[in-house]
PDB file of C-alpha atoms in Angstrom:
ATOM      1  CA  UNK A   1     -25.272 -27.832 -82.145  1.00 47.00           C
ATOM      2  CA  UNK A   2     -23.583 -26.261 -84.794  1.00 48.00           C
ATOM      3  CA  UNK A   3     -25.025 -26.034 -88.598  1.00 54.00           C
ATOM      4  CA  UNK A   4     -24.195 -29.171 -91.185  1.00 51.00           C
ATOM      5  CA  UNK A   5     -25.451 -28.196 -94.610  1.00 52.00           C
ATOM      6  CA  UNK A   6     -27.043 -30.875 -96.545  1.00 51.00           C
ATOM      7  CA  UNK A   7     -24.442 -32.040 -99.580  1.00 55.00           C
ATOM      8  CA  UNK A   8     -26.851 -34.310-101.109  1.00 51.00           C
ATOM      9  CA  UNK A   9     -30.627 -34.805-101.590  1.00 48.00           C
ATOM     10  CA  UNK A  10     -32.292 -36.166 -99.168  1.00 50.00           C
ATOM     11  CA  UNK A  11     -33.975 -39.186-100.736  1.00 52.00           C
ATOM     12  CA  UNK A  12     -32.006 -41.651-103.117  1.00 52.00           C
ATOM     13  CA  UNK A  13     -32.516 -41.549-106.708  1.00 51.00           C
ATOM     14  CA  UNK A  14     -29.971 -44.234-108.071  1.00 54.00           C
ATOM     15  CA  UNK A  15     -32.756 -47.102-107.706  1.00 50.00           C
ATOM     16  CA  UNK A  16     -32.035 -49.895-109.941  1.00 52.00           C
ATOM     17  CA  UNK A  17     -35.073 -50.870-111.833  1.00 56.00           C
ATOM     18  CA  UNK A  18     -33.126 -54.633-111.415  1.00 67.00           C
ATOM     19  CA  UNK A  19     -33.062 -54.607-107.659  1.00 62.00           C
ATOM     20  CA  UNK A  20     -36.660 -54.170-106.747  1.00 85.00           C
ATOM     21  CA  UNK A  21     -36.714 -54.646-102.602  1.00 95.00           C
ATOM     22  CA  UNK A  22     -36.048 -51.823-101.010  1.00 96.00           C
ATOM     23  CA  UNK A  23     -35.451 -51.825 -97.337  1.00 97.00           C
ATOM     24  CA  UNK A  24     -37.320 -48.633 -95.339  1.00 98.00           C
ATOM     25  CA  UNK A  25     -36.644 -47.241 -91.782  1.00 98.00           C
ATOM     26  CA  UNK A  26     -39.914 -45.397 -90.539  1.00 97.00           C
ATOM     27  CA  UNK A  27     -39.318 -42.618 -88.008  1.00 96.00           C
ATOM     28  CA  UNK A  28     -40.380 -43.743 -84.643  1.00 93.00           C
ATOM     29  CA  UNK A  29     -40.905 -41.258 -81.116  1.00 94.00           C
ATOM     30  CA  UNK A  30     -38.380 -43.543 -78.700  1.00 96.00           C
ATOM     31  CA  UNK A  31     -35.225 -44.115 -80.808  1.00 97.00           C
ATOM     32  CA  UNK A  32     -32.423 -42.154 -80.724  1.00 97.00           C
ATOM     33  CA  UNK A  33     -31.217 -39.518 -83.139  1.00 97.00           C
ATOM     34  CA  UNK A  34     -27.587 -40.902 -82.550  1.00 97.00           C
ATOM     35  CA  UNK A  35     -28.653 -44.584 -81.508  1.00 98.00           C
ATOM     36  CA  UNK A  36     -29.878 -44.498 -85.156  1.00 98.00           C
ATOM     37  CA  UNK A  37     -26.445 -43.234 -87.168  1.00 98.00           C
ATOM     38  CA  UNK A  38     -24.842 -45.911 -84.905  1.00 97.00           C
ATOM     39  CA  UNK A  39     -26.529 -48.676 -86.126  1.00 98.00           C
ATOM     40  CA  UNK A  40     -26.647 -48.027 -89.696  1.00 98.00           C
ATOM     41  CA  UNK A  41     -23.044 -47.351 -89.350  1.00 97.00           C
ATOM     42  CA  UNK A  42     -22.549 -50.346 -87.854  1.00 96.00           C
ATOM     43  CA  UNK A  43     -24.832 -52.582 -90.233  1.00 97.00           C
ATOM     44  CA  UNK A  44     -23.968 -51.297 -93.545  1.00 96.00           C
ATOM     45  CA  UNK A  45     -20.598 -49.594 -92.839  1.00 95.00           C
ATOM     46  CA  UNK A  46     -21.563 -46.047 -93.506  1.00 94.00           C
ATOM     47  CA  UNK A  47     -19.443 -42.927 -93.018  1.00 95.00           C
ATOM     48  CA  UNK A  48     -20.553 -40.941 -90.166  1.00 95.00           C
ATOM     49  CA  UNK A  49     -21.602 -38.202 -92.722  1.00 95.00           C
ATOM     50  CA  UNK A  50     -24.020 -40.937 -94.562  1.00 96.00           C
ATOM     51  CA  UNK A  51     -25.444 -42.363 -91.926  1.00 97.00           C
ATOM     52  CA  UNK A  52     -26.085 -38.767 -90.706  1.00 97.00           C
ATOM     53  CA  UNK A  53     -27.844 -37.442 -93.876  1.00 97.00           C
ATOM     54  CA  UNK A  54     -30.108 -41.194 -93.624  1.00 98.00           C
ATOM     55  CA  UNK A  55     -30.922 -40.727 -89.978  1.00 97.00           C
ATOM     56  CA  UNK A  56     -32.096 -37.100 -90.789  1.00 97.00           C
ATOM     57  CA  UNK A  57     -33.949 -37.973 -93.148  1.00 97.00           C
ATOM     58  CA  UNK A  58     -36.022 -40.789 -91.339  1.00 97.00           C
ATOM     59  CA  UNK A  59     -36.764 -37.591 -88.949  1.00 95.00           C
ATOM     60  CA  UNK A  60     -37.636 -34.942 -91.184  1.00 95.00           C
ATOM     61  CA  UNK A  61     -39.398 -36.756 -94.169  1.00 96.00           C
ATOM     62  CA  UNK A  62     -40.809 -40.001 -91.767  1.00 96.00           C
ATOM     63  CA  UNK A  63     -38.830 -42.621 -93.483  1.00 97.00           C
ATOM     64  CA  UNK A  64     -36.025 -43.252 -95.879  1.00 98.00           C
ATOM     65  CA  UNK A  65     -34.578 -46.272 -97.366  1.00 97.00           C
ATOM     66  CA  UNK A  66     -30.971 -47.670 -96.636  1.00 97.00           C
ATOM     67  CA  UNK A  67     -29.940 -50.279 -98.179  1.00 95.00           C
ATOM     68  CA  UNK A  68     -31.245 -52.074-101.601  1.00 94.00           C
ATOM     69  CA  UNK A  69     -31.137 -55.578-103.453  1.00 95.00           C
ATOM     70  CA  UNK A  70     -32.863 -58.676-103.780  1.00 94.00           C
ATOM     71  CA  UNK A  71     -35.248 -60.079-101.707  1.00 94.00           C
ATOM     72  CA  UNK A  72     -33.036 -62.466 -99.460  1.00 94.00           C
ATOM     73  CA  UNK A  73     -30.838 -59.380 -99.183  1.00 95.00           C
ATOM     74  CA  UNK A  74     -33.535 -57.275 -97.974  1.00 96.00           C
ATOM     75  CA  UNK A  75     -35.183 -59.552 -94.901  1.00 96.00           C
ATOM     76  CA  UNK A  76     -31.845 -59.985 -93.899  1.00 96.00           C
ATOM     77  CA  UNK A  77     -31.116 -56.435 -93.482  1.00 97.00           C
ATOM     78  CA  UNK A  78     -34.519 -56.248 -91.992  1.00 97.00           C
ATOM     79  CA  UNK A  79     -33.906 -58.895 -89.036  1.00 97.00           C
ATOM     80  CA  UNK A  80     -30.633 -57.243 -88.452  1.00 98.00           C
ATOM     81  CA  UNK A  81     -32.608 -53.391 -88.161  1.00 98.00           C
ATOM     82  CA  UNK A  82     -35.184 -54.902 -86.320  1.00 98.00           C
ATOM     83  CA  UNK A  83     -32.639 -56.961 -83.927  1.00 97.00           C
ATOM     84  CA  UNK A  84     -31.647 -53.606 -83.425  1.00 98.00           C
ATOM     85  CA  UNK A  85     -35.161 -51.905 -82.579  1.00 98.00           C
ATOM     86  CA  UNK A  86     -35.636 -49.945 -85.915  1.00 98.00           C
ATOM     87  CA  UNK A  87     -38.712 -50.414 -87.355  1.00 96.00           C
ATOM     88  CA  UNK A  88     -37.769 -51.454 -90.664  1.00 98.00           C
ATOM     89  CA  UNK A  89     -39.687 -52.566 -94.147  1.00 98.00           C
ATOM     90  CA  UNK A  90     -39.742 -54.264 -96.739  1.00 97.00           C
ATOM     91  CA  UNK A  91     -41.118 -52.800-100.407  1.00 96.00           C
ATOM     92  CA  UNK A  92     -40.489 -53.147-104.053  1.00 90.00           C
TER      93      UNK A  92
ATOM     94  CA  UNK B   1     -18.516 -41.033 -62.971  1.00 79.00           C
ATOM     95  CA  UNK B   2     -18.688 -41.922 -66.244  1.00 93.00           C
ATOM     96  CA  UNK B   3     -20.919 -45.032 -66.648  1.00 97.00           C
ATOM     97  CA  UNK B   4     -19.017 -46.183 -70.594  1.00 98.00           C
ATOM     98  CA  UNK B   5     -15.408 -45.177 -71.082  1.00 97.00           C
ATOM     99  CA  UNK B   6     -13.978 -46.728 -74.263  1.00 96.00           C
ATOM    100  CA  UNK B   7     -10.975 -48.160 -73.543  1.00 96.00           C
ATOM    101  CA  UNK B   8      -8.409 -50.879 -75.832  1.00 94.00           C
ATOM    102  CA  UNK B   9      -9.934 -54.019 -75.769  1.00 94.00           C
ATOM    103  CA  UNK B  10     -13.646 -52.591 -75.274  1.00 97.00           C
ATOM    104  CA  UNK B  11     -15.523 -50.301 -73.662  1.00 98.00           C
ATOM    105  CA  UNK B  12     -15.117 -49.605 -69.216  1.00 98.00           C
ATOM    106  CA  UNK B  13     -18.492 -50.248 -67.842  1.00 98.00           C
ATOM    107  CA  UNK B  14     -18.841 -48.597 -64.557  1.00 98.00           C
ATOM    108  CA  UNK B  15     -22.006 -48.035 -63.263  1.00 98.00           C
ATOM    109  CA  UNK B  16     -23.949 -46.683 -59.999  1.00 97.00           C
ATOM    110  CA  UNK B  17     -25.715 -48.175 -57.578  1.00 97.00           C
ATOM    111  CA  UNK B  18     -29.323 -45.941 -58.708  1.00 96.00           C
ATOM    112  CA  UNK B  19     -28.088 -47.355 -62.333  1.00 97.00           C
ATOM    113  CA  UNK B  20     -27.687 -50.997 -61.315  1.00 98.00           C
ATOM    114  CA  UNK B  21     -31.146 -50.608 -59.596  1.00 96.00           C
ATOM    115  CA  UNK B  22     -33.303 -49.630 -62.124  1.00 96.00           C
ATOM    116  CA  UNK B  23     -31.259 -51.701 -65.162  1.00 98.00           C
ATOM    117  CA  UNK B  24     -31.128 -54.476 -63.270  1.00 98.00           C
ATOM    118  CA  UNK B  25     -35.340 -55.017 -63.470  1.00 97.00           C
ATOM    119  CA  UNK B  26     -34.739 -54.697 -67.134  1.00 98.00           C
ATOM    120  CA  UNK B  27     -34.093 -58.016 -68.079  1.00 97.00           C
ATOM    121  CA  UNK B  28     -36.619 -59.368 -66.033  1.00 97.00           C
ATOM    122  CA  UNK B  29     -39.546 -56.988 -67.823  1.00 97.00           C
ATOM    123  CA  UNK B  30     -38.648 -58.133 -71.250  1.00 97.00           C
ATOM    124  CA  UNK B  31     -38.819 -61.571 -70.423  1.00 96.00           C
ATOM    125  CA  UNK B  32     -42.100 -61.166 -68.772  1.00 97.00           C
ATOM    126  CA  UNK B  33     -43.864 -59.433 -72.229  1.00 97.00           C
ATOM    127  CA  UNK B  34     -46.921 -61.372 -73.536  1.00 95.00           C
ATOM    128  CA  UNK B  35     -48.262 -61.771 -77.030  1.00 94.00           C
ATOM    129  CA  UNK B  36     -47.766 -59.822 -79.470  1.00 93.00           C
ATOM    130  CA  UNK B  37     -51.678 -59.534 -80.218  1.00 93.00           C
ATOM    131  CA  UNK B  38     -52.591 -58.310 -76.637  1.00 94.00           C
ATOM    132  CA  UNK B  39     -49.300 -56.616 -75.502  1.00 97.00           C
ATOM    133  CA  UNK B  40     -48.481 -53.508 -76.853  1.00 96.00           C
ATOM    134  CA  UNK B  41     -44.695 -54.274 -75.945  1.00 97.00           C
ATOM    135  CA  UNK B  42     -44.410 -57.117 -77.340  1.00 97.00           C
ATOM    136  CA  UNK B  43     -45.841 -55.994 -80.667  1.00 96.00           C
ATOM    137  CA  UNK B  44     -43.319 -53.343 -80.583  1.00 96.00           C
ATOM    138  CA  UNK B  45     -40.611 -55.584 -80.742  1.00 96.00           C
ATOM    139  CA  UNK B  46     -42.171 -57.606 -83.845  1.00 95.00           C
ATOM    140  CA  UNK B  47     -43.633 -54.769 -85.948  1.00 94.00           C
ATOM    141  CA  UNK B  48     -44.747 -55.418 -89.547  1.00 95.00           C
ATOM    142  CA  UNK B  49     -41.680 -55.957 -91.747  1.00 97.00           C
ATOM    143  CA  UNK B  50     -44.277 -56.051 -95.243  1.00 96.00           C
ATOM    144  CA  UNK B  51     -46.359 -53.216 -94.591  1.00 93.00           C
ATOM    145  CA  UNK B  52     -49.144 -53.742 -97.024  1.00 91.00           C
ATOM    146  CA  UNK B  53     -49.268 -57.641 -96.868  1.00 94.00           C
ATOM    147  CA  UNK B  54     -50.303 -59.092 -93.351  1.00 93.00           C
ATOM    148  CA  UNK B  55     -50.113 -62.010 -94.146  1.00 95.00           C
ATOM    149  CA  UNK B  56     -46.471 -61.818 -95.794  1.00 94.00           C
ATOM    150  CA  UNK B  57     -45.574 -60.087 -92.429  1.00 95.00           C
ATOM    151  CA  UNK B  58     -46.974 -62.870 -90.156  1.00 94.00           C
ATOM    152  CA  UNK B  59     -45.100 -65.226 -92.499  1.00 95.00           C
ATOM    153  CA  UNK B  60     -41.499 -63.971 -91.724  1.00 96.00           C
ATOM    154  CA  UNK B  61     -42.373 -63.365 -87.934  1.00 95.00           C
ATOM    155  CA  UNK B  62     -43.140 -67.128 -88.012  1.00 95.00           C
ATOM    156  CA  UNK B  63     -40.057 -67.871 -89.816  1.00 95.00           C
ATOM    157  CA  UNK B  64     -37.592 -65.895 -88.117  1.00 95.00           C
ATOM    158  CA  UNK B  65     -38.879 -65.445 -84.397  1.00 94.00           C
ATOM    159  CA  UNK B  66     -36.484 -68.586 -83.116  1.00 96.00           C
ATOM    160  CA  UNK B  67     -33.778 -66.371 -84.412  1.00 96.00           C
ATOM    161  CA  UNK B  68     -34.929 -63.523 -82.988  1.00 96.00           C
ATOM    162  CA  UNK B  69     -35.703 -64.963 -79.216  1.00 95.00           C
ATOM    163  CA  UNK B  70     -32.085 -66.760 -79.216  1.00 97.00           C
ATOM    164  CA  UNK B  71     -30.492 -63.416 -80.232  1.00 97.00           C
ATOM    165  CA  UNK B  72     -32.350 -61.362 -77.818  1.00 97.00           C
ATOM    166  CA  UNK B  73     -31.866 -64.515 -74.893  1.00 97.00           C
ATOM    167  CA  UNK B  74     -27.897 -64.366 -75.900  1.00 98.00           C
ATOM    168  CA  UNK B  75     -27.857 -60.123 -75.478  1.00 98.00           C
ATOM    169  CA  UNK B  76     -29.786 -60.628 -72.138  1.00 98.00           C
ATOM    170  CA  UNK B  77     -27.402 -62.681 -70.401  1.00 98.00           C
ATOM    171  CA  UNK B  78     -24.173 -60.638 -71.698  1.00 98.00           C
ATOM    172  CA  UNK B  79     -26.452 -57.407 -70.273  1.00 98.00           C
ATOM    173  CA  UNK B  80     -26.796 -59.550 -67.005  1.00 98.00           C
ATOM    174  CA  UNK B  81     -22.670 -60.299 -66.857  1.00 98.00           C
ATOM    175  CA  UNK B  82     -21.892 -56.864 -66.959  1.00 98.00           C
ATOM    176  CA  UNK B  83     -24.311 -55.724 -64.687  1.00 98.00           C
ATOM    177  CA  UNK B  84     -23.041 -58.331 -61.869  1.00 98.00           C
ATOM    178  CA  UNK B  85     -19.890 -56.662 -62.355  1.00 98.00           C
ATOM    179  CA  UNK B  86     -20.328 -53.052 -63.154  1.00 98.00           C
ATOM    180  CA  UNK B  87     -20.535 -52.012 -59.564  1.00 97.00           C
ATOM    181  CA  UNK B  88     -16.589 -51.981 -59.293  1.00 97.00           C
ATOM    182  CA  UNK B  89     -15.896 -51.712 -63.199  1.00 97.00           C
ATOM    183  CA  UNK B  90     -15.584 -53.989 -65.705  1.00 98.00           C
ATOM    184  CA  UNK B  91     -14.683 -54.267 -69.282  1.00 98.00           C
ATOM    185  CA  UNK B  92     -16.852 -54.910 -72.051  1.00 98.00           C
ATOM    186  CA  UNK B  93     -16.043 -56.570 -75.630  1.00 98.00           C
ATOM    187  CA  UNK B  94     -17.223 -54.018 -78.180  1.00 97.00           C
ATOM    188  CA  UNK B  95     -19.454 -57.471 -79.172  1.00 97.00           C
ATOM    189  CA  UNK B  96     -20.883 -57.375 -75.091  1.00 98.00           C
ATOM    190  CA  UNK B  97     -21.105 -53.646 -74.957  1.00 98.00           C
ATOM    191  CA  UNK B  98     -23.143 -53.840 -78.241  1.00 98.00           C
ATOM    192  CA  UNK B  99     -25.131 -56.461 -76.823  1.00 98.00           C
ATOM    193  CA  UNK B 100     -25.894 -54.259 -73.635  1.00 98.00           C
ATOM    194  CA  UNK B 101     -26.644 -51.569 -75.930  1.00 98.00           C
ATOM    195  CA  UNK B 102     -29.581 -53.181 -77.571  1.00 98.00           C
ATOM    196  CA  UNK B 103     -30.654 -54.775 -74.551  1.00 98.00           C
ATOM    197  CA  UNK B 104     -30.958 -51.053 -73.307  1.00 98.00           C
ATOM    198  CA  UNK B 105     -33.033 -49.848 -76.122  1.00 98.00           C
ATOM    199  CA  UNK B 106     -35.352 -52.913 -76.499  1.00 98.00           C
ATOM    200  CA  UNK B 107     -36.373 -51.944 -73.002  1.00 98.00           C
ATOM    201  CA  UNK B 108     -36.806 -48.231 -73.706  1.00 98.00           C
ATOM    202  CA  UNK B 109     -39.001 -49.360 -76.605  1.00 98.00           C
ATOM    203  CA  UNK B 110     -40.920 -51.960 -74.650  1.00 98.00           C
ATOM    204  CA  UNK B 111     -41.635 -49.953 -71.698  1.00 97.00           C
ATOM    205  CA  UNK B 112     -42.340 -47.059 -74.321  1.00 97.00           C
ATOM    206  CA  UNK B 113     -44.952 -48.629 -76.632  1.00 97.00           C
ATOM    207  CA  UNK B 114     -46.287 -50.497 -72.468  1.00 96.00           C
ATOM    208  CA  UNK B 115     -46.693 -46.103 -71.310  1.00 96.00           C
ATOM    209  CA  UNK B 116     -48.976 -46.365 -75.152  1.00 95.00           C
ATOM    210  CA  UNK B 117     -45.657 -43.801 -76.784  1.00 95.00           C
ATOM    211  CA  UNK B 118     -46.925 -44.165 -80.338  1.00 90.00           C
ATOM    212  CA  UNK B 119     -46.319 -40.501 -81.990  1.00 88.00           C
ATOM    213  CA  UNK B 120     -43.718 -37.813 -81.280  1.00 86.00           C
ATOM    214  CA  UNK B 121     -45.048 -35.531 -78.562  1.00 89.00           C
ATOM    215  CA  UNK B 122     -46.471 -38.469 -76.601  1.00 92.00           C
ATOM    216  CA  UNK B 123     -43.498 -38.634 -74.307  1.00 89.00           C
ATOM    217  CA  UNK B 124     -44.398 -35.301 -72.575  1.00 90.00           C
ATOM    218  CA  UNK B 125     -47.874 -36.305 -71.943  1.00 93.00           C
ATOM    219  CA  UNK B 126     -46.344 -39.626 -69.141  1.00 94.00           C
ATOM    220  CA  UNK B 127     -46.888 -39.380 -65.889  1.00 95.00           C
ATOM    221  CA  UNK B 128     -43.321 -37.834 -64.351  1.00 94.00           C
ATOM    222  CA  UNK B 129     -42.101 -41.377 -62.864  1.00 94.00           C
ATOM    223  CA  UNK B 130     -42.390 -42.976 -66.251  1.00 94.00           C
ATOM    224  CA  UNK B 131     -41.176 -40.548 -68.228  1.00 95.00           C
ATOM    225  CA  UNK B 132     -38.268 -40.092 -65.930  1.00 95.00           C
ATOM    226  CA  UNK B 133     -37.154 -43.597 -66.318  1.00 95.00           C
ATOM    227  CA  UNK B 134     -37.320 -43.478 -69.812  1.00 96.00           C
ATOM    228  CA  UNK B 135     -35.414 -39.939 -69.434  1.00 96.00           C
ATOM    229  CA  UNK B 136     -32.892 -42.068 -67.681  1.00 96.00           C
ATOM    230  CA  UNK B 137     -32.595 -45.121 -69.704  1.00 97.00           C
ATOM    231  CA  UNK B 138     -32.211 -42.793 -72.593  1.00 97.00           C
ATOM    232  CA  UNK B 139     -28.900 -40.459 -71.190  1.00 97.00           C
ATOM    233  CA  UNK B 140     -27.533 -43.944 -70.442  1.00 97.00           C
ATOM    234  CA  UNK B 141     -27.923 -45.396 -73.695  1.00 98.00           C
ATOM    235  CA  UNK B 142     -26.452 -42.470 -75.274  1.00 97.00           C
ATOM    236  CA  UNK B 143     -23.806 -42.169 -73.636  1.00 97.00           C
ATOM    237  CA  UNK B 144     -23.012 -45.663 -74.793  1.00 98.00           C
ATOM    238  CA  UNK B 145     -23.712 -44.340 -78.355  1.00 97.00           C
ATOM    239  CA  UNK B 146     -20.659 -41.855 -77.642  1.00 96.00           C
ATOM    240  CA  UNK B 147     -18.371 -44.495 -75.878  1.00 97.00           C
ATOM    241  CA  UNK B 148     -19.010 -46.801 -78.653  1.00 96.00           C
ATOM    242  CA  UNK B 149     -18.681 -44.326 -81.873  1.00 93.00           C
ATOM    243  CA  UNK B 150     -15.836 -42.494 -80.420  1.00 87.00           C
ATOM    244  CA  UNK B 151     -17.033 -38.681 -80.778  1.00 83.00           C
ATOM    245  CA  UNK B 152     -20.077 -36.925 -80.292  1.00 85.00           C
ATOM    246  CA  UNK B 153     -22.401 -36.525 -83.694  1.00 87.00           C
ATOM    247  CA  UNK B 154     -22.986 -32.830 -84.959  1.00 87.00           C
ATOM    248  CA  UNK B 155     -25.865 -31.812 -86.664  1.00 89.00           C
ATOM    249  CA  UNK B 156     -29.319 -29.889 -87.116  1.00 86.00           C
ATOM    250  CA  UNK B 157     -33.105 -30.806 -86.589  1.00 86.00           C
ATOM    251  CA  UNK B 158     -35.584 -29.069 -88.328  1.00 76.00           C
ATOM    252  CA  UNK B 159     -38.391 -27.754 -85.941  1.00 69.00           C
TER     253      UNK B 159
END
């Protein structure tokens, strides 16, 4: 595979103090790498080069959080990543 | 032969007898998974959603479980159409070939967290028949990651 430097940081920093929930994907040993930019692609209509840079970091730093808002916002995203086999929370 | 070729109107499912074999006792095992309290598997599939508050977590399990056992029923039986017809080819909706997809990796997890998978490192350690079929399963469902995304995803893993 050839080399895709990191543009941005690896954790998000633009968390709204108003929008508390935050929705986490934990890094688990059966999913797939790919299986993994596919669905967040596919839920929450990231590029390929954002859902990429989330993915990774699920695998490198054990979780990362993709998507933020208010509570109802949040267990929905989580039934639709768990529908989907992530293992997803829920945290403020 | 490849197994998922995207096509116009969906993805061409065309799979092999050895493939029809194996995915065709799929179905089958995740209807047959127990309780969540006594079956590994099962508890796989309905992992805490609030980490820190059990209680909160049991909660939206209770709330949301018809939802999740009518959407899981509904991907079974589009997994099952296919299947009955993927011997001579036959072509998906991206909405069925998404539906085979998950069906595909709820078993991988299932029979994953069943073989007690828990932390990286704990595939190597199966037996060579299990891991094997999870080996399998997996190359599948990639390859319907490809079919369905269009290209094959570039990028490096730290050690």
């Amino acid at each position: 595979m050839t080399t895709k430097p990191l543009e941005r940081p690896i954790t998000d920093t633009n968390v709204d103090v108003d929008v508390p929930w935050q929705v986490v994907v934990w890094n688990d040993p059966v999913n797939l790498m790919d299986y993994v930019v596919w669905v967040l692609r596919r839920l929450f209509g990231h590029s390929v080069e954002e859902a990429t840079r989330l993915m990774l970091a699920v695998h490198n730093e054990g979780k990362a959080t993709v998507a933020q808002g208010p509570r109802e916002q949040a267990e929905m995203d989580a039934f639709r990543l768990h529908q989907h086999g992530l293992w997803a929370t829920i945290e403020k | 032969m490849i197994p998922f070729l995207p096509v116009e109107d969906g993805i061409l499912v065309t799979l092999t007898p050895e493939d029809l074999d194996l995915l065709s006792q799929l179905p089958d095992f995740l209807n047959s998974l127990g309780d969540p309290d006594n079956d590994p598997a099962a508890a796989r599939l309905q992992s805490p959603v609030y980490r820190e508050d059990s209680n909160a977590s049991d909660e939206w399990w209770r709330l949301m479980v018809d939802e999740f056992r009518e959407s899981r029923a509904a991907d079974r039986s589009a997994f099952e159409l296919i299947l009955e017809a993927a011997a001579a080819g036959t072509v998906a909706s991206m909405a069925e070939a998404e539906a085979f997809m998950r069906v595909l990796n709820e078993s991988r997890l299932a029979l994953a967290a069943r073989l007690g998978v828990e932390e990286e490192g704990d595939m190597e350690r199966l037996e060579e028949d299990d891991r094997g079929a999870l080996e399998y399963l997996a190359s599948l469902q990639q390859l319907l990651v490809i079919a369905l995304m269009g290209e094959e995803l570039e990028y490096e893993v730290e050690p």
